[in-house]
mmCIF file of N, CA and C in Angstrom:
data_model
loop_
_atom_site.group_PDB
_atom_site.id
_atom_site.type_symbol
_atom_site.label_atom_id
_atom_site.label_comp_id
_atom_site.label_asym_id
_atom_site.label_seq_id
_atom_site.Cartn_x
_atom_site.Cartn_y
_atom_site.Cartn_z
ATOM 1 N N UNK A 1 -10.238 -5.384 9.814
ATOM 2 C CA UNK A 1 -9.573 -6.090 8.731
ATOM 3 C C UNK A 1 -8.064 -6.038 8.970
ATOM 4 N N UNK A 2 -7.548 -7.017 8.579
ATOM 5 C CA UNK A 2 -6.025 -7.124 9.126
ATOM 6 C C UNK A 2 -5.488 -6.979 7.484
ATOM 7 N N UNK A 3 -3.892 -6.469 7.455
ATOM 8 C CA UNK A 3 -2.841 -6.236 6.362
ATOM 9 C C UNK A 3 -2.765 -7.847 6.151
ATOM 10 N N UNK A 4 -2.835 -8.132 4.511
ATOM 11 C CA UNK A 4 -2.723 -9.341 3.409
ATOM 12 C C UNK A 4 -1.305 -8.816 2.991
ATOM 13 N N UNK A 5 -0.859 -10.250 3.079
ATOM 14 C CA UNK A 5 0.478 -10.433 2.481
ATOM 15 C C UNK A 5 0.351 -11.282 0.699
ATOM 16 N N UNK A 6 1.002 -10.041 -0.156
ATOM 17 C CA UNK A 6 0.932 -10.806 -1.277
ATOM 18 C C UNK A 6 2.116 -10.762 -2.071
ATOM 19 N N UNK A 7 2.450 -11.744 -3.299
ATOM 20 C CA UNK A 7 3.151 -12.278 -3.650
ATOM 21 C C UNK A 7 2.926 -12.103 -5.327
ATOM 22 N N UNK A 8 3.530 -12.447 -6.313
ATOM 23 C CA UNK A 8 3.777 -12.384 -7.343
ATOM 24 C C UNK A 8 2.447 -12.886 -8.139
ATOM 25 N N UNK A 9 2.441 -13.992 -7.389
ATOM 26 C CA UNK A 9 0.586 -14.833 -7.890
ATOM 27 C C UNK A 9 -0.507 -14.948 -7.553
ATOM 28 N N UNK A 10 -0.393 -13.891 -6.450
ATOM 29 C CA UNK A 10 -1.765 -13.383 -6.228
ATOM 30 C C UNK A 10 -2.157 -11.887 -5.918
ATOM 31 N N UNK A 11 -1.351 -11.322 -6.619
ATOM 32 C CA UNK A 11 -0.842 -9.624 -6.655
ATOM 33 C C UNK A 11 -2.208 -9.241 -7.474
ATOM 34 N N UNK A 12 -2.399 -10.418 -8.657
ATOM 35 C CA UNK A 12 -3.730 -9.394 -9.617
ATOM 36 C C UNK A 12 -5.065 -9.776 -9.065
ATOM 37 N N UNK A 13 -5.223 -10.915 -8.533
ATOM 38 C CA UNK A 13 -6.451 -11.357 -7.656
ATOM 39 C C UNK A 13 -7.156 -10.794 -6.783
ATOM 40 N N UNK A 14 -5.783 -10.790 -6.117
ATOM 41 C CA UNK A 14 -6.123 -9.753 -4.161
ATOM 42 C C UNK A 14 -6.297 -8.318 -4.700
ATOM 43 N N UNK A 15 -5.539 -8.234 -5.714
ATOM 44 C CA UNK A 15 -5.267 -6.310 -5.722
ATOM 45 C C UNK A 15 -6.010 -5.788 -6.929
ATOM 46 N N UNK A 16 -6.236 -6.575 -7.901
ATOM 47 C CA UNK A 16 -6.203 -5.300 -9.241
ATOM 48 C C UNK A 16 -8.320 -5.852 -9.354
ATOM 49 N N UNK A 17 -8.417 -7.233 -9.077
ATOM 50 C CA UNK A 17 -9.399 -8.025 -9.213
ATOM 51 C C UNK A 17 -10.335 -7.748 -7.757
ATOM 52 N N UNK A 18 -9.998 -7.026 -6.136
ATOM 53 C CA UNK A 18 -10.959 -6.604 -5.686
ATOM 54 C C UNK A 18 -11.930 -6.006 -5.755
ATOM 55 N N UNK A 19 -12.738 -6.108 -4.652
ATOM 56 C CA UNK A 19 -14.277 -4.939 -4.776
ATOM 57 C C UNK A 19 -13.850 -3.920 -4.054
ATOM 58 N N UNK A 20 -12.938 -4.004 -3.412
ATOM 59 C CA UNK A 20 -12.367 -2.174 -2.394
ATOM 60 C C UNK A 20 -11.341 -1.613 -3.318
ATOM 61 N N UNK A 21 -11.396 -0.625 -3.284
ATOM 62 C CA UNK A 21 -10.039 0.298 -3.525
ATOM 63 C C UNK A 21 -8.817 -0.607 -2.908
ATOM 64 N N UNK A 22 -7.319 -0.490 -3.585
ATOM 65 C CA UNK A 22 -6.684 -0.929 -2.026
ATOM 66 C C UNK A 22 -5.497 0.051 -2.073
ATOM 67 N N UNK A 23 -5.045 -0.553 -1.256
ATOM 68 C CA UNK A 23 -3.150 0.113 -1.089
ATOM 69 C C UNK A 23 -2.570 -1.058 -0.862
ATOM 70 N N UNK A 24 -1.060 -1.047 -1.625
ATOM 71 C CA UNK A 24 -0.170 -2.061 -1.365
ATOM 72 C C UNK A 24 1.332 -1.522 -1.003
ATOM 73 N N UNK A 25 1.508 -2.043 0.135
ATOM 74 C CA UNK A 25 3.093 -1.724 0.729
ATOM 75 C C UNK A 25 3.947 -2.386 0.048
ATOM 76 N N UNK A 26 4.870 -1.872 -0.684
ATOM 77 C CA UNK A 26 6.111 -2.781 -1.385
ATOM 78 C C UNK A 26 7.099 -2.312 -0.355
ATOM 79 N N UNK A 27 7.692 -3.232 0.634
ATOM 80 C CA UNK A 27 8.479 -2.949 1.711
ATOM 81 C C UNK A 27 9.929 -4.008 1.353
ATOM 82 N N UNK A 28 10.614 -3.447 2.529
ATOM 83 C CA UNK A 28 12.110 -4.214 2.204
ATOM 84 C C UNK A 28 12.319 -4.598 3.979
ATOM 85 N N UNK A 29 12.517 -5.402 4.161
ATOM 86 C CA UNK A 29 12.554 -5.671 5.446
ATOM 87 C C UNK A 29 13.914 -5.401 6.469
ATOM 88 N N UNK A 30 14.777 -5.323 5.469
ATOM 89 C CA UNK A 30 16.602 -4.638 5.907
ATOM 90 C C UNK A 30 16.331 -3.406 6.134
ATOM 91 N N UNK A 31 15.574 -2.441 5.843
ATOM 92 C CA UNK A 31 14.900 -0.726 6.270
ATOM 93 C C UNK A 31 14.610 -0.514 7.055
ATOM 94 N N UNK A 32 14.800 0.094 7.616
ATOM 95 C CA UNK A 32 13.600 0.404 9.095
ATOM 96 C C UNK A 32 12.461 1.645 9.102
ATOM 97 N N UNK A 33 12.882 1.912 7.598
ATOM 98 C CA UNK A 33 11.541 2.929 7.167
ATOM 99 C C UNK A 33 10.493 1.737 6.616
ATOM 100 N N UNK A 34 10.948 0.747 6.310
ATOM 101 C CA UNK A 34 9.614 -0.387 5.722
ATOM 102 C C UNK A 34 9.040 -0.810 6.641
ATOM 103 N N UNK A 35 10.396 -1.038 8.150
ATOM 104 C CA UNK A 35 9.239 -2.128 8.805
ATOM 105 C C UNK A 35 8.315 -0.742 9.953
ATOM 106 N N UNK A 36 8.815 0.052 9.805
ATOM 107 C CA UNK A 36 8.208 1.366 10.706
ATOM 108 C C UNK A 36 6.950 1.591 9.649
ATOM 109 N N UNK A 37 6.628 1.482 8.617
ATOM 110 C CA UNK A 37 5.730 1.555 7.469
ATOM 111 C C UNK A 37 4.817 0.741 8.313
ATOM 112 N N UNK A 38 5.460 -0.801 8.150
ATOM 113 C CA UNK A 38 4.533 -1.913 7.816
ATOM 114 C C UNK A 38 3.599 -1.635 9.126
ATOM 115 N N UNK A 39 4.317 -1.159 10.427
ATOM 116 C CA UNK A 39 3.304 -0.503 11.579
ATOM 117 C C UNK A 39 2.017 0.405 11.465
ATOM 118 N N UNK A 40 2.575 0.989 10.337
ATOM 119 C CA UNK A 40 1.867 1.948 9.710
ATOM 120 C C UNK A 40 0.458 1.348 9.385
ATOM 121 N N UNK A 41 0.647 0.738 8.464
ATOM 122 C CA UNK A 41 -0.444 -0.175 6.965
ATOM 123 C C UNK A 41 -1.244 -1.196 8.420
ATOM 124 N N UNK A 42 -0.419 -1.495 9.674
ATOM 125 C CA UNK A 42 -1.421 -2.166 10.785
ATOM 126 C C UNK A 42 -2.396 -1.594 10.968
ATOM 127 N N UNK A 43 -2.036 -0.397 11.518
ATOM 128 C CA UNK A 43 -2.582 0.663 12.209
ATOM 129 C C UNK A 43 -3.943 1.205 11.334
ATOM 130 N N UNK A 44 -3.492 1.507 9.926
ATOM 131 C CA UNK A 44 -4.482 1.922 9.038
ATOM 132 C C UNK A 44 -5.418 0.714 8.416
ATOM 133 N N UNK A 45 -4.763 -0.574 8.682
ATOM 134 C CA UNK A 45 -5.901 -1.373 7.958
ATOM 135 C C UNK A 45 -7.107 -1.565 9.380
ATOM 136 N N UNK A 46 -7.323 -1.342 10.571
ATOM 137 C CA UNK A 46 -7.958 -1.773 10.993
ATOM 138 C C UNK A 46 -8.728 -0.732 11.732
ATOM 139 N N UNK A 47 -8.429 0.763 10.835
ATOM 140 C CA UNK A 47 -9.229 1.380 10.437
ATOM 141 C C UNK A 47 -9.884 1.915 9.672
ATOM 142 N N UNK A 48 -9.451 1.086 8.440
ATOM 143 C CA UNK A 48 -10.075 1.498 7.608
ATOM 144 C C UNK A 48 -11.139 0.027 6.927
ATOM 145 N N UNK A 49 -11.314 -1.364 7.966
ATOM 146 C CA UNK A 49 -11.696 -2.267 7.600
ATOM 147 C C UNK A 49 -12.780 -1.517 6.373
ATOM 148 N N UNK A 50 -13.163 -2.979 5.933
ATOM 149 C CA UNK A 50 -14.361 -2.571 5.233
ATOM 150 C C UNK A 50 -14.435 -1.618 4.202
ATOM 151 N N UNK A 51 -13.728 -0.781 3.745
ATOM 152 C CA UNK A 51 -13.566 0.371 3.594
ATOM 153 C C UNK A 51 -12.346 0.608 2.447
ATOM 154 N N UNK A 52 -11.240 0.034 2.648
ATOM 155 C CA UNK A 52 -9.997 -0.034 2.016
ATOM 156 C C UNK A 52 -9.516 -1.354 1.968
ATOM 157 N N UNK A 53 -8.736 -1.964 1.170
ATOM 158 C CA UNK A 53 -8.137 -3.528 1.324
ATOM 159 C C UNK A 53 -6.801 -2.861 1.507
ATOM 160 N N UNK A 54 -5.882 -3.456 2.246
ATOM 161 C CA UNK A 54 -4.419 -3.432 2.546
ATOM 162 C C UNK A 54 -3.260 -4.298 2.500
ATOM 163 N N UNK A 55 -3.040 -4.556 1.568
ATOM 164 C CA UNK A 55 -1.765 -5.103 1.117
ATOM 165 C C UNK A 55 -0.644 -5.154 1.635
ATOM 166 N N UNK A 56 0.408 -6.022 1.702
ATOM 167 C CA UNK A 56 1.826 -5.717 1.301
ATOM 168 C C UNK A 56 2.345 -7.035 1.207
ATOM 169 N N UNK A 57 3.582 -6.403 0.308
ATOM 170 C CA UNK A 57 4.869 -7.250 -0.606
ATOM 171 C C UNK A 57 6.115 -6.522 -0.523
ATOM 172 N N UNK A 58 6.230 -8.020 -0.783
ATOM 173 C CA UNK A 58 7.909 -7.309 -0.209
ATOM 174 C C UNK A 58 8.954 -6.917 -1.800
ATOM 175 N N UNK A 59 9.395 -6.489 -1.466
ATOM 176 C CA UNK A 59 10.287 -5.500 -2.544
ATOM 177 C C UNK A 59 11.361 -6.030 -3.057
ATOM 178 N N UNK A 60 11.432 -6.725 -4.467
ATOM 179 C CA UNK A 60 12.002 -7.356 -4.721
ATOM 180 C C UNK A 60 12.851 -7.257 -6.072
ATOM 181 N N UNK A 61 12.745 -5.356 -6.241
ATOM 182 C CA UNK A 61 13.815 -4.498 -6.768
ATOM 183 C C UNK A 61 13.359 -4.781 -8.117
ATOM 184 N N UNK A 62 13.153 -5.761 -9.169
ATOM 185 C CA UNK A 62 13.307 -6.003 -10.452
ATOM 186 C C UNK A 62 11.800 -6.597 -10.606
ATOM 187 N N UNK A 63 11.053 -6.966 -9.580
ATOM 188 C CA UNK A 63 9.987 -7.944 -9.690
ATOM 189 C C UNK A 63 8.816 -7.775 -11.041
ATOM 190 N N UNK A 64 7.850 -7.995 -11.587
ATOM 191 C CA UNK A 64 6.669 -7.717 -12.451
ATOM 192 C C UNK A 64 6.050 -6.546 -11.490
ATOM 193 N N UNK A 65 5.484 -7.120 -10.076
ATOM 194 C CA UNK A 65 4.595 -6.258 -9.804
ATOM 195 C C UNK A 65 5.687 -4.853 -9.978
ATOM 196 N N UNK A 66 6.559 -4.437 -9.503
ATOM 197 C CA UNK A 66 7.486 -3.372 -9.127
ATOM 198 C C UNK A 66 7.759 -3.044 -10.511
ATOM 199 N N UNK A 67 8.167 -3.411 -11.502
ATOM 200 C CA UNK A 67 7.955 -2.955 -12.794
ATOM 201 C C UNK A 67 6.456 -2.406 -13.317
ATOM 202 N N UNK A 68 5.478 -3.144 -13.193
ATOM 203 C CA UNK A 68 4.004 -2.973 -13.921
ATOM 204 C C UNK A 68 3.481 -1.222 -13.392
ATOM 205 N N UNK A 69 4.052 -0.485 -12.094
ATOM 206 C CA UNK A 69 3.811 -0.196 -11.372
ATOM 207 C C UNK A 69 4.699 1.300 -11.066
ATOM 208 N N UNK A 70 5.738 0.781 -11.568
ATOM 209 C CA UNK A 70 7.039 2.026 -11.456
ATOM 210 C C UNK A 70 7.232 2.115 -9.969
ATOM 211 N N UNK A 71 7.351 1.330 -9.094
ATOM 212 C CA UNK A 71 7.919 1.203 -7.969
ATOM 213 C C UNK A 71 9.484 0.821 -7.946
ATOM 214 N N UNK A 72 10.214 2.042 -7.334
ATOM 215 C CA UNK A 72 12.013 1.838 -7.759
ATOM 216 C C UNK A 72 12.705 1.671 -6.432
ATOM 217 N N UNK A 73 11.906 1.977 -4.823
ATOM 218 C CA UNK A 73 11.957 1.952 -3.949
ATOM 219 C C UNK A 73 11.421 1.328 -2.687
ATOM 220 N N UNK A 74 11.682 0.721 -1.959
ATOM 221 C CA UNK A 74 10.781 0.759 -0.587
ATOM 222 C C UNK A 74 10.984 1.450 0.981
ATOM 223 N N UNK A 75 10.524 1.874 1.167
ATOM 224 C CA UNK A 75 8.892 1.469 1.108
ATOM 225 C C UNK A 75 7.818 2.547 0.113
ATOM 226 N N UNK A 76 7.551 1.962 -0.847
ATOM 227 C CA UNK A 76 6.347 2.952 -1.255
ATOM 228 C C UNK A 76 5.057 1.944 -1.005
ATOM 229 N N UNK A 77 3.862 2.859 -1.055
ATOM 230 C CA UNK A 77 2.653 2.665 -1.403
ATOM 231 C C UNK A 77 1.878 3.283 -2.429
ATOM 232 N N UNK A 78 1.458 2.371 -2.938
ATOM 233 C CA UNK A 78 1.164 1.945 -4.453
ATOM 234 C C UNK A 78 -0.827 1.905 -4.534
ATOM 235 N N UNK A 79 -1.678 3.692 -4.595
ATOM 236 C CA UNK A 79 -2.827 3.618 -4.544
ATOM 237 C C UNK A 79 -3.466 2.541 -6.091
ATOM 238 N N UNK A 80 -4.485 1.423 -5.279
ATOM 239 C CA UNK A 80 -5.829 1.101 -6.701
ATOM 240 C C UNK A 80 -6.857 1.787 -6.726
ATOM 241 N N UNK A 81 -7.406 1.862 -7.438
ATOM 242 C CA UNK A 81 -9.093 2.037 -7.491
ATOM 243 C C UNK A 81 -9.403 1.427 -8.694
ATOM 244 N N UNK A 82 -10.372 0.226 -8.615
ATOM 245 C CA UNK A 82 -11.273 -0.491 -9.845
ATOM 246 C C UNK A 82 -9.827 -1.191 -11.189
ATOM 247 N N UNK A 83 -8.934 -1.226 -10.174
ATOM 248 C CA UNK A 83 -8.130 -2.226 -10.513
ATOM 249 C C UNK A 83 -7.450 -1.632 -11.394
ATOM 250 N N UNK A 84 -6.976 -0.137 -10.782
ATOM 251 C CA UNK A 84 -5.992 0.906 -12.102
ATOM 252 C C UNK A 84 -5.156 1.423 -11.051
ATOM 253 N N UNK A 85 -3.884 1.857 -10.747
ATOM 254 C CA UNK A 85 -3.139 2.976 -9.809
ATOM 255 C C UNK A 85 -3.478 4.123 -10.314
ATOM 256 N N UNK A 86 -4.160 4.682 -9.074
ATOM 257 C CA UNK A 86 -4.120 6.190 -8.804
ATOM 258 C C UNK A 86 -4.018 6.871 -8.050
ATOM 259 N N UNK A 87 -2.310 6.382 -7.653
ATOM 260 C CA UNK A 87 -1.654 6.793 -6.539
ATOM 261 C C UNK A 87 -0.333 6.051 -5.817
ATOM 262 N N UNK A 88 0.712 7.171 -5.387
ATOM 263 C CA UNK A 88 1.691 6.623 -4.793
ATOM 264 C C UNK A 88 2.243 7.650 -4.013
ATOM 265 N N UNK A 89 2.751 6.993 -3.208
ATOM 266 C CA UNK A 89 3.741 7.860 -2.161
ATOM 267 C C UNK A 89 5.066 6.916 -1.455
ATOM 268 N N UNK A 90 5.825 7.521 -2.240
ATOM 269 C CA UNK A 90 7.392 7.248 -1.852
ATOM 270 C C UNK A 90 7.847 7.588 -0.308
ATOM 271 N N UNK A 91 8.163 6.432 0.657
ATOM 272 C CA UNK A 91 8.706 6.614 2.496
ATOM 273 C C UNK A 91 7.741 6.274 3.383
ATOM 274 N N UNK A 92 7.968 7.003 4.049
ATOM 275 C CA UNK A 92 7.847 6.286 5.532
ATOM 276 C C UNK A 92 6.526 7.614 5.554
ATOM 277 N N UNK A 93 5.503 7.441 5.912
ATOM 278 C CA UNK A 93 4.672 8.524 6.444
ATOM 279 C C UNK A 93 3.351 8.045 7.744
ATOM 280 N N UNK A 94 3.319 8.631 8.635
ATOM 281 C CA UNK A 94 2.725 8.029 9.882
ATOM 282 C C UNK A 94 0.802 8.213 9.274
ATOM 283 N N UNK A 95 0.310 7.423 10.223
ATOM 284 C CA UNK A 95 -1.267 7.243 10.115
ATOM 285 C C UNK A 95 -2.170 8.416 10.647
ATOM 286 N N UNK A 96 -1.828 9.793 10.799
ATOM 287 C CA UNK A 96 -2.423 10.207 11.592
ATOM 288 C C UNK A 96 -3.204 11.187 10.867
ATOM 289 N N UNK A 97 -4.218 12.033 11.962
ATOM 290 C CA UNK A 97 -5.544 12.960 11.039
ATOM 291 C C UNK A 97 -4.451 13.785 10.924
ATOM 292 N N UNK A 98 -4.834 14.338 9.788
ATOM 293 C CA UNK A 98 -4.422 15.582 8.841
ATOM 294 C C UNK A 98 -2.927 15.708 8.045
ATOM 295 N N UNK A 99 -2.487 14.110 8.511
ATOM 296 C CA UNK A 99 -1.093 13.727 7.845
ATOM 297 C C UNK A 99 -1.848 13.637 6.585
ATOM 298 N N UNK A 100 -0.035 13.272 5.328
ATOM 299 C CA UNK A 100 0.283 13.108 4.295
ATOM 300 C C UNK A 100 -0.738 11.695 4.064
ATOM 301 N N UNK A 101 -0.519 10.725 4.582
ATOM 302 C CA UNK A 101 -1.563 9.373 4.198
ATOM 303 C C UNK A 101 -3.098 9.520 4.408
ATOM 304 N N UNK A 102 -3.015 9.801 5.454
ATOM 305 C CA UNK A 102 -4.430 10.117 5.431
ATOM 306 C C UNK A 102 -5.448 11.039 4.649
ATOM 307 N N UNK A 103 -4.091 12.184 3.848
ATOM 308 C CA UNK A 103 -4.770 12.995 3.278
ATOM 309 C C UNK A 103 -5.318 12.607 1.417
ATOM 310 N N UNK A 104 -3.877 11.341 1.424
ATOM 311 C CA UNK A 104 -4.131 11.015 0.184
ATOM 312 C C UNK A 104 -5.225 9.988 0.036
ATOM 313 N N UNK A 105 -5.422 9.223 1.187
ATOM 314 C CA UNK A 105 -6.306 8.090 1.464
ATOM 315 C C UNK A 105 -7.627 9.027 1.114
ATOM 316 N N UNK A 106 -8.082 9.750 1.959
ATOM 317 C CA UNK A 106 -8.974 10.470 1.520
ATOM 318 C C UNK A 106 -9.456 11.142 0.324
ATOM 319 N N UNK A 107 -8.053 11.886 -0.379
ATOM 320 C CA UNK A 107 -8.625 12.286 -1.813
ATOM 321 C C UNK A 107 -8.790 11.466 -2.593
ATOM 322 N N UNK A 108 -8.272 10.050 -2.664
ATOM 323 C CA UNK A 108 -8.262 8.798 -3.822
ATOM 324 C C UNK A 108 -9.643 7.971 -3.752
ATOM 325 N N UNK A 109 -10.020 7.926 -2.212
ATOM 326 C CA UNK A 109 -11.071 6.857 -1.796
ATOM 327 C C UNK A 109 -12.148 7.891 -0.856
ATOM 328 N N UNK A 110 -11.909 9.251 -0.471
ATOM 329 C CA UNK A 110 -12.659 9.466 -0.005
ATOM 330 C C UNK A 110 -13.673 9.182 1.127
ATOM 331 N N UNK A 111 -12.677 8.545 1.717
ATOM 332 C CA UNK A 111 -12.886 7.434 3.512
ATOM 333 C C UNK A 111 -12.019 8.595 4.434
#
């Protein structure tokens, strides 16, 4: 499964309205902790096809989604499950076993 790019009007569809859990990258593309992220959210969506949906949007400081959400930064990622957040993590954190993402990926979704 490849990283979905979403947008203001299809933020509740793709994300809150799926059948997977997901994660959504609110990134800033002037960072180089977002776009070192967005490597990140590659890496993890196409292992976690099937399994997790993977998002990202870009960060647009004042936006609805970034308000609805309490996102004040990017890059965060912003955990769903059954179309509620339960979960976030503020920066840059790599894909690997026994890292910070993987560990939260696991306690939220249990993949």
């Amino acid at each position: 499964m490849s990283l979905i790019a979403v947008d203001k009007t299809d933020f509740e569809s793709a994300v809150l309205d799926g059948e997977l859990p997901a994660m959504v990258l609110f990134f800033n593309e002037a960072k180089q902790s977002s776009i070192n992220m967005l490597a990140v959210f590659e890496e993890a969506a196409k292992d976690l096809g099937g399994k997790v949906s993977l998002f990202k949007k870009k960060y647009v400081g004042n936006g609805s989604s970034e308000n609805a959400y309490g996102v004040e930064s990017a890059p965060t990622t912003v955990f769903f499950k059954e179309g509620k957040k339960v979960g976030e993590l503020v920066g840059y954190y790599q894909y690997q076993e026994g890292g910070t993402l993987r560990r939260k990926i696991n306690e939220l979704f249990g993949v």
